[in-house]
XYZ file of C-alpha atoms in Angstrom:
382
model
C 0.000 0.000 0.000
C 0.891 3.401 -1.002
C 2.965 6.049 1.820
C -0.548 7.134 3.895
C -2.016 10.810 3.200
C -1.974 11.182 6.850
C 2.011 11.073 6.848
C 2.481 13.713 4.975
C 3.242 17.145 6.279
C 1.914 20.770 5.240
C 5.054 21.570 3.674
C 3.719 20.073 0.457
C 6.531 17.495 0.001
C 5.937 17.207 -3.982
C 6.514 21.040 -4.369
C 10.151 20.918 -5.099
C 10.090 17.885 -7.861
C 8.534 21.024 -10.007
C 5.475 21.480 -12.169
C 4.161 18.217 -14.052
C 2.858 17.162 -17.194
C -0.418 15.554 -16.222
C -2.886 15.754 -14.427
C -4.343 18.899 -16.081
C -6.264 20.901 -13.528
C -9.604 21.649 -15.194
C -11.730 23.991 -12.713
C -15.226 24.574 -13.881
C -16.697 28.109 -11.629
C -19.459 29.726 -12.757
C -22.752 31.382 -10.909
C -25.298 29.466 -8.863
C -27.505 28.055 -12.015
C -25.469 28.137 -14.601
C -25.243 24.602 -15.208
C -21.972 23.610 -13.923
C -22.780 19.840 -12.169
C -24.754 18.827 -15.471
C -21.676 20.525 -17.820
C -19.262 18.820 -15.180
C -20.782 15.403 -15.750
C -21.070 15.678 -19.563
C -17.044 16.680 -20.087
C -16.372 13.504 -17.533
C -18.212 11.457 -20.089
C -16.431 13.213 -23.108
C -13.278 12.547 -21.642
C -13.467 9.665 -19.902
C -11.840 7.252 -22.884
C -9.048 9.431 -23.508
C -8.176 11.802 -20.443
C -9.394 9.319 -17.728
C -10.381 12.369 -15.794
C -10.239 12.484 -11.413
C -12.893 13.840 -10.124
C -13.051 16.196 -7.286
C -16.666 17.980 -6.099
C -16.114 20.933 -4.092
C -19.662 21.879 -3.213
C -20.108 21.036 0.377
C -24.125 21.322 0.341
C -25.175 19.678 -2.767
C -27.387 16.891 -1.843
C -26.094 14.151 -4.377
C -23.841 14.941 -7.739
C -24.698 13.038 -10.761
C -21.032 11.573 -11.329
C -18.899 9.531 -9.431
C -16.291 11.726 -7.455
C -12.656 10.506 -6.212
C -12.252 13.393 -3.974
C -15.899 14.469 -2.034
C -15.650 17.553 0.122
C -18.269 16.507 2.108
C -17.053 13.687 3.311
C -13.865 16.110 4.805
C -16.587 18.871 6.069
C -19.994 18.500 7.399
C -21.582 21.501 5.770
C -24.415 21.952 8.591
C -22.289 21.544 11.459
C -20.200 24.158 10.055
C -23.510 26.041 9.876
C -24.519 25.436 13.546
C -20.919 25.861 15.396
C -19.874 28.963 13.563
C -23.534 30.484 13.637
C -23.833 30.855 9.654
C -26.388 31.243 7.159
C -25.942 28.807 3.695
C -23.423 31.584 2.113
C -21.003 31.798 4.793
C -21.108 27.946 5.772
C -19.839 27.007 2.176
C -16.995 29.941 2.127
C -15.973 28.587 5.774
C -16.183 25.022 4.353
C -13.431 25.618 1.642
C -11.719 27.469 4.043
C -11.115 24.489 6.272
C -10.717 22.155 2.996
C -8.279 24.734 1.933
C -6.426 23.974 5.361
C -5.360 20.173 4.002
C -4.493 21.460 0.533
C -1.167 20.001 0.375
C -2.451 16.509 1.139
C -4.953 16.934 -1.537
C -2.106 18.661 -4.133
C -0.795 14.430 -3.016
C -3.685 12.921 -3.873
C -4.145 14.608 -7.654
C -0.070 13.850 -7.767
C -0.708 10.401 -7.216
C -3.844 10.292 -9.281
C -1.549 11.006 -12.514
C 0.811 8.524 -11.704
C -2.172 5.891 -11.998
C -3.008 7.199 -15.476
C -5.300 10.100 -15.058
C -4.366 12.780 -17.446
C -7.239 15.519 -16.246
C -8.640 16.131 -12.941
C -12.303 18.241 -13.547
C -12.817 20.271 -10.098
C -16.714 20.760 -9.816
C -16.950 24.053 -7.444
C -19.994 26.031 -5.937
C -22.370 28.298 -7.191
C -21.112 30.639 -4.354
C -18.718 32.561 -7.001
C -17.597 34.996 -4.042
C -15.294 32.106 -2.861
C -13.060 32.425 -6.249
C -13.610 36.778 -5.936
C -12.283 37.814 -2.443
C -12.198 34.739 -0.459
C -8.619 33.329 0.276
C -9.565 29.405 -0.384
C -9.818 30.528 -3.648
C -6.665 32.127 -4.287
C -5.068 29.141 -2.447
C -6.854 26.597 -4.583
C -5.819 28.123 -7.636
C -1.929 28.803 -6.767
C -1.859 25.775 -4.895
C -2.447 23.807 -8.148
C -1.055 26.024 -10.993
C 2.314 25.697 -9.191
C 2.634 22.207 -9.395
C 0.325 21.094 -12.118
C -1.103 22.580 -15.405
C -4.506 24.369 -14.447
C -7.380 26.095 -16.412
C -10.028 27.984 -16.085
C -13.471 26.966 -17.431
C -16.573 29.928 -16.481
C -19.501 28.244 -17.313
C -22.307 30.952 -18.609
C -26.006 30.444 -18.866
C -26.659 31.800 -22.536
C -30.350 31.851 -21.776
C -30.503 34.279 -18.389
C -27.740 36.544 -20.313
C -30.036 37.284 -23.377
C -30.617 40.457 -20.495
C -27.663 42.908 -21.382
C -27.318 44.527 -18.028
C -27.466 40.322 -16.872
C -24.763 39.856 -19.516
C -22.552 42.581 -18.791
C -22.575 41.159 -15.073
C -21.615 37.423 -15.727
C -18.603 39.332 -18.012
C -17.686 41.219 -15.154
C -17.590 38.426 -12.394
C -15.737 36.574 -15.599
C -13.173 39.293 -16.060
C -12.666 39.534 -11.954
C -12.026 36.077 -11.971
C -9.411 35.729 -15.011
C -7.308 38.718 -13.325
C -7.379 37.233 -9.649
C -6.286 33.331 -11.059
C -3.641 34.641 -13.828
C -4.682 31.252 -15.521
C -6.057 30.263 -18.772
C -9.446 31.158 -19.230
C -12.414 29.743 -21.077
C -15.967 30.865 -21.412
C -17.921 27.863 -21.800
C -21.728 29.102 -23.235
C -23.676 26.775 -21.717
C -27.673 25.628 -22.802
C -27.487 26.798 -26.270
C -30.286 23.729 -26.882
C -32.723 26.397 -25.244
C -31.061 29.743 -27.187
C -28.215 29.876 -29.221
C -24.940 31.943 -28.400
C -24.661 33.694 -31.197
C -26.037 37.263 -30.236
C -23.357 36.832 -26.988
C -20.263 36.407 -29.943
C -22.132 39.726 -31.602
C -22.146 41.395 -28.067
C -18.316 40.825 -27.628
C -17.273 41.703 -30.859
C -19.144 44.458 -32.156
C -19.663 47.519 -29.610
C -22.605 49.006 -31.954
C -24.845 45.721 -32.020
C -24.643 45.911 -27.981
C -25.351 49.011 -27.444
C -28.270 48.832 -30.010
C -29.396 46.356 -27.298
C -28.660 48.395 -24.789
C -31.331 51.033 -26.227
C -34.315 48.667 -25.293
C -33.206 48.605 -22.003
C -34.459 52.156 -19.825
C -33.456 51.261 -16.243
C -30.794 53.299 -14.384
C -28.157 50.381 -14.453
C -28.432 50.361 -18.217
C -25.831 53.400 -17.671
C -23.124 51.442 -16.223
C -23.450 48.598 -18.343
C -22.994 50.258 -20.761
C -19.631 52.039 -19.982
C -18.700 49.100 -18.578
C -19.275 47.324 -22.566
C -16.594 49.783 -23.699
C -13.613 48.932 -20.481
C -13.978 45.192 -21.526
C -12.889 45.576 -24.994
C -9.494 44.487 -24.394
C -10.719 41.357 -22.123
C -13.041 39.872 -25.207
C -9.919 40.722 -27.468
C -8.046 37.360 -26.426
C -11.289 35.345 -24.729
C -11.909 32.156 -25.262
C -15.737 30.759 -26.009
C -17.492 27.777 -26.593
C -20.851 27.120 -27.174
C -22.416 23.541 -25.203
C -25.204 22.311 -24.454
C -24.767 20.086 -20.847
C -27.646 18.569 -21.471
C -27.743 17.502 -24.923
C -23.757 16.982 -25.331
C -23.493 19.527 -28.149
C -20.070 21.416 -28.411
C -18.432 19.248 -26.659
C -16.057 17.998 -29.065
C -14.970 21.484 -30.002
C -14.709 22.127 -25.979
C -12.125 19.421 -25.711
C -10.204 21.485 -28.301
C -10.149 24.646 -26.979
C -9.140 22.581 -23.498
C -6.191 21.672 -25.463
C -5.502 25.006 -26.488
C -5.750 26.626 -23.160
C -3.284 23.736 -21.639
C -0.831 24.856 -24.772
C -1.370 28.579 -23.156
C -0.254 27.493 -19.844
C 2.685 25.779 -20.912
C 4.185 28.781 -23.159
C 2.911 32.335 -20.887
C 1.842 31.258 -17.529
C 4.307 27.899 -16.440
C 7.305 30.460 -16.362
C 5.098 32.626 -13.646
C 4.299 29.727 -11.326
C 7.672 28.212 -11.896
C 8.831 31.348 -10.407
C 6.219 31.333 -7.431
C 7.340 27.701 -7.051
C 11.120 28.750 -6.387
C 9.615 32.077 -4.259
C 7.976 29.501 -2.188
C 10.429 26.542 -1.391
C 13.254 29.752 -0.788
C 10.529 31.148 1.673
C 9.783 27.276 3.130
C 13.615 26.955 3.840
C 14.391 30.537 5.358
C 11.105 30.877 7.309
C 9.652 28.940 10.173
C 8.541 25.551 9.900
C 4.576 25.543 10.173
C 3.039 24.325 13.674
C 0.439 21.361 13.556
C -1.676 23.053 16.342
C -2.658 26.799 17.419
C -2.875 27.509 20.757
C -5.830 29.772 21.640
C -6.880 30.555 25.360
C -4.029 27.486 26.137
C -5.911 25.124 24.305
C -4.564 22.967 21.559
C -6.847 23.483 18.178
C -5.953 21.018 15.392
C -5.954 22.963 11.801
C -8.405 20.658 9.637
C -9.076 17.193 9.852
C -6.628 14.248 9.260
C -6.956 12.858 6.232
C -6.478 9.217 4.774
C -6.581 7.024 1.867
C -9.440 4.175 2.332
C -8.689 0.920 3.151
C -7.288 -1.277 0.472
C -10.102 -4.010 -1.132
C -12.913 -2.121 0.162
C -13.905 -0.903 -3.094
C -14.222 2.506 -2.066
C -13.557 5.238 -5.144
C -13.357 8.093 -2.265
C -9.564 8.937 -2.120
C -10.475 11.755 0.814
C -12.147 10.918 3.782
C -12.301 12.306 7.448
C -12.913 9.569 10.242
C -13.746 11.968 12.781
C -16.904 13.441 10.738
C -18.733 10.471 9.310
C -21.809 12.148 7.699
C -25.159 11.945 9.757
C -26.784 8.048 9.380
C -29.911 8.183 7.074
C -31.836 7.591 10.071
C -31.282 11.414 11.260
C -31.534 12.906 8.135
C -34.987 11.348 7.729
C -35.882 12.926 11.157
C -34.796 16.012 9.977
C -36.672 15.700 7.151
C -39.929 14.935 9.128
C -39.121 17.701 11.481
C -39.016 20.429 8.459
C -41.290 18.974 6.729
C -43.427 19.519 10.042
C -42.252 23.208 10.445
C -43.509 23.888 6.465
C -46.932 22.043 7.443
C -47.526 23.830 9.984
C -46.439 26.967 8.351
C -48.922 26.161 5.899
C -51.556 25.377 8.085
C -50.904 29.146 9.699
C -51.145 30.760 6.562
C -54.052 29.276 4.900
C -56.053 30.018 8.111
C -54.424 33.505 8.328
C -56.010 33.561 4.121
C -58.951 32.328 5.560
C -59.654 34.674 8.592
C -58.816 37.793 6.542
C -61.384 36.835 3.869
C -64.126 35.919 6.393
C -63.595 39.569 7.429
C -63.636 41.060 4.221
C -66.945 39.382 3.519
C -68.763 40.169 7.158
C -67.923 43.945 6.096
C -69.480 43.386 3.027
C -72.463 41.660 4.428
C -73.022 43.943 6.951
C -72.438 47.438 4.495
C -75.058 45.791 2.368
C -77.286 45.499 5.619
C -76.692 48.834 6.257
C -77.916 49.926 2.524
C -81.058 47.898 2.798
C -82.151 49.132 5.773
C -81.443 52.955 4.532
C -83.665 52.018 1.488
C -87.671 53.487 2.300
């Protein structure tokens, strides 16, 4: 059996061998709705014969994904106990879960290392619909580094063609877009997903003729229409060298030119960005052998607090495709969810129940005024 995940340390011990060939680092962001699990699970299936991709689901409160996932963030985090000990609403629970995944990021930097020496040429990240985690948040920036400095990584923004056909909607999916390519410094490609419901073209018109989108723009009379519309002529430059695709995640089309401008973007890695990570790389192991050697615990009030969880491989012959798993959280037996379940589903009854008879009372009101006002008129009739 291979050296155990839990042996290794935070230094990152494959850092100095340098930046490999394979696996390439495909990581699919994109707004909540956009598509990204069903496009996620389509390019598996695309490349499954030739790329062998790993899979890795970063979403920590999905309820199921439709593909089969090596590395699960949810079995590392529990999502609602992050919710209940940190006092979070659904937002803040996810950032705080990467945060913590993000803690264990050289052991997980291992586990895609190891993952191409068994033959898997891509590894497709599926992340959450909570964009602000690849904005501002520092997971993020530490996912992104983390990876480009020791494997090949792109960039795929998956857009929903159909809820941009709004120019001021469009204009702020291209400016998440264009906040995003700037903070990674990675190759960047606009996948234009659902075209089987509306087809992309008018979004290729948008970014390459300024005229046709402001002629758009015309239609449009609210206040924000204003900004958008500066805002059409600062990204100029960013459509100049922007990558796009159009797919459908559902249907499968586009998907064989998407593999090809995959390709391409890899090819851009290797010749304009490599040489900028390589550099980080040798910033980071002068910094690792100068500076302090990390602690495993952080004393706070003189008590010990472990960073993370410990991490493993599974047990050999157990069949298990989960590569990342956390002993010390095994998600909640089916048993409580189910009682959960009952208990909300108890909470909406009843909230129903309070509702309809709040409906009710008000319109037994409304109709003893009227009964009475046309008592009233009757009786004032000689």
């Amino acid at each position: 059996m291979a050296e155990g995940v839990e042996s290794i340390k935070l230094e990152a011990l494959s850092l100095s061998e340098g930046i490999r060939e394979s696996p390439v680092c495909i990581l699919v962001l994109g707004m909540a709705g956009s598509g990204k699990t069903t496009f996620t699970q389509k390019l598996i299936q695309h490349a499954q014969e030739k790329f062998n991709p790993y899979v890795v689901n970063l979403d920590p409160a999905c309820r199921e994904v439709p593909y089969a996932a090596h590395v699960d963030i949810r079995d590392t985090v529990n999502y609602r106990e992050v919710m209940k000990q940190y006092q979070l609403g659904p937002n803040g629970g996810i950032v705080t879960a990467l945060n913590m995944f993000t803690t264990k990021m050289a052991q997980f930097a291992e586990l895609v290392r190891r993952a191409g020496e068994r033959g898997h040429k891509w590894c497709v990240i599926d992340t959450p619909g909570q964009i602000e985690v690849f904005t501002w948040s520092a997971s993020g920036s530490i996912i992104t580094e983390g990876l480009a400095t020791m494997f090949p990584t792109i960039v795929i923004y998956v857009m929903d063609v159909e809820r941009s056909a709004c120019p001021t909607t469009f204009m702020s999916n291209m400016l998440y877009a264009c906040s995003i390519l700037y903070k990674t410094r990675l190759p960047f490609l606009v996948a234009l997903n659902k075209i089987d419901l509306k087809d992309c073209g008018f979004v290729m018109d948008w970014m390459t003729d300024f005229e046709v989108f402001q002629e758009a723009q015309e239609e449009e009379h609210s206040f924000v229409s204003n900004l958008t519309r500066t805002m059409s002529l600062t990204l100029d430059t960013f459509y100049e060298n922007l990558r796009t695709c159009g797919v459908s995640a559902k249907t499968g089309v586009g998907f064989a030119q998407l593999l090809a401008k995959i390709l391409e973007s890899v090819d851009e890695y290797e010749t304009d960005f490599k040489p900028v990570y390589e550099k980080k790389r040798q910033e980071r192991l002068a910094q690792s052998a100068t500076g302090p050697k990390p602690v495993d615990h952080v004393e706070e009030d003189g008590v010990a607090v472990p960073l993370g969880l410990s991490l493993q491989d599974p047990p050999p012959l157990t069949g298990n495709s989960i590569f990342l798993m956390a002993p010390s959280l095994v998600p909640q037996s089916a048993e409580n969810e189910d009682e959960e379940e009952m208990e909300e589903d108890a909470k909406g009854t009843a909230e129903d129940q309070n509702f309809h008879s709040f409906v009710q009372n008000h319109l037994t009101a409304q109709q003893s005024k009227r009964d009475k006002l046309q008592q009233e008129q009757e009786q004032a009739q000689p």
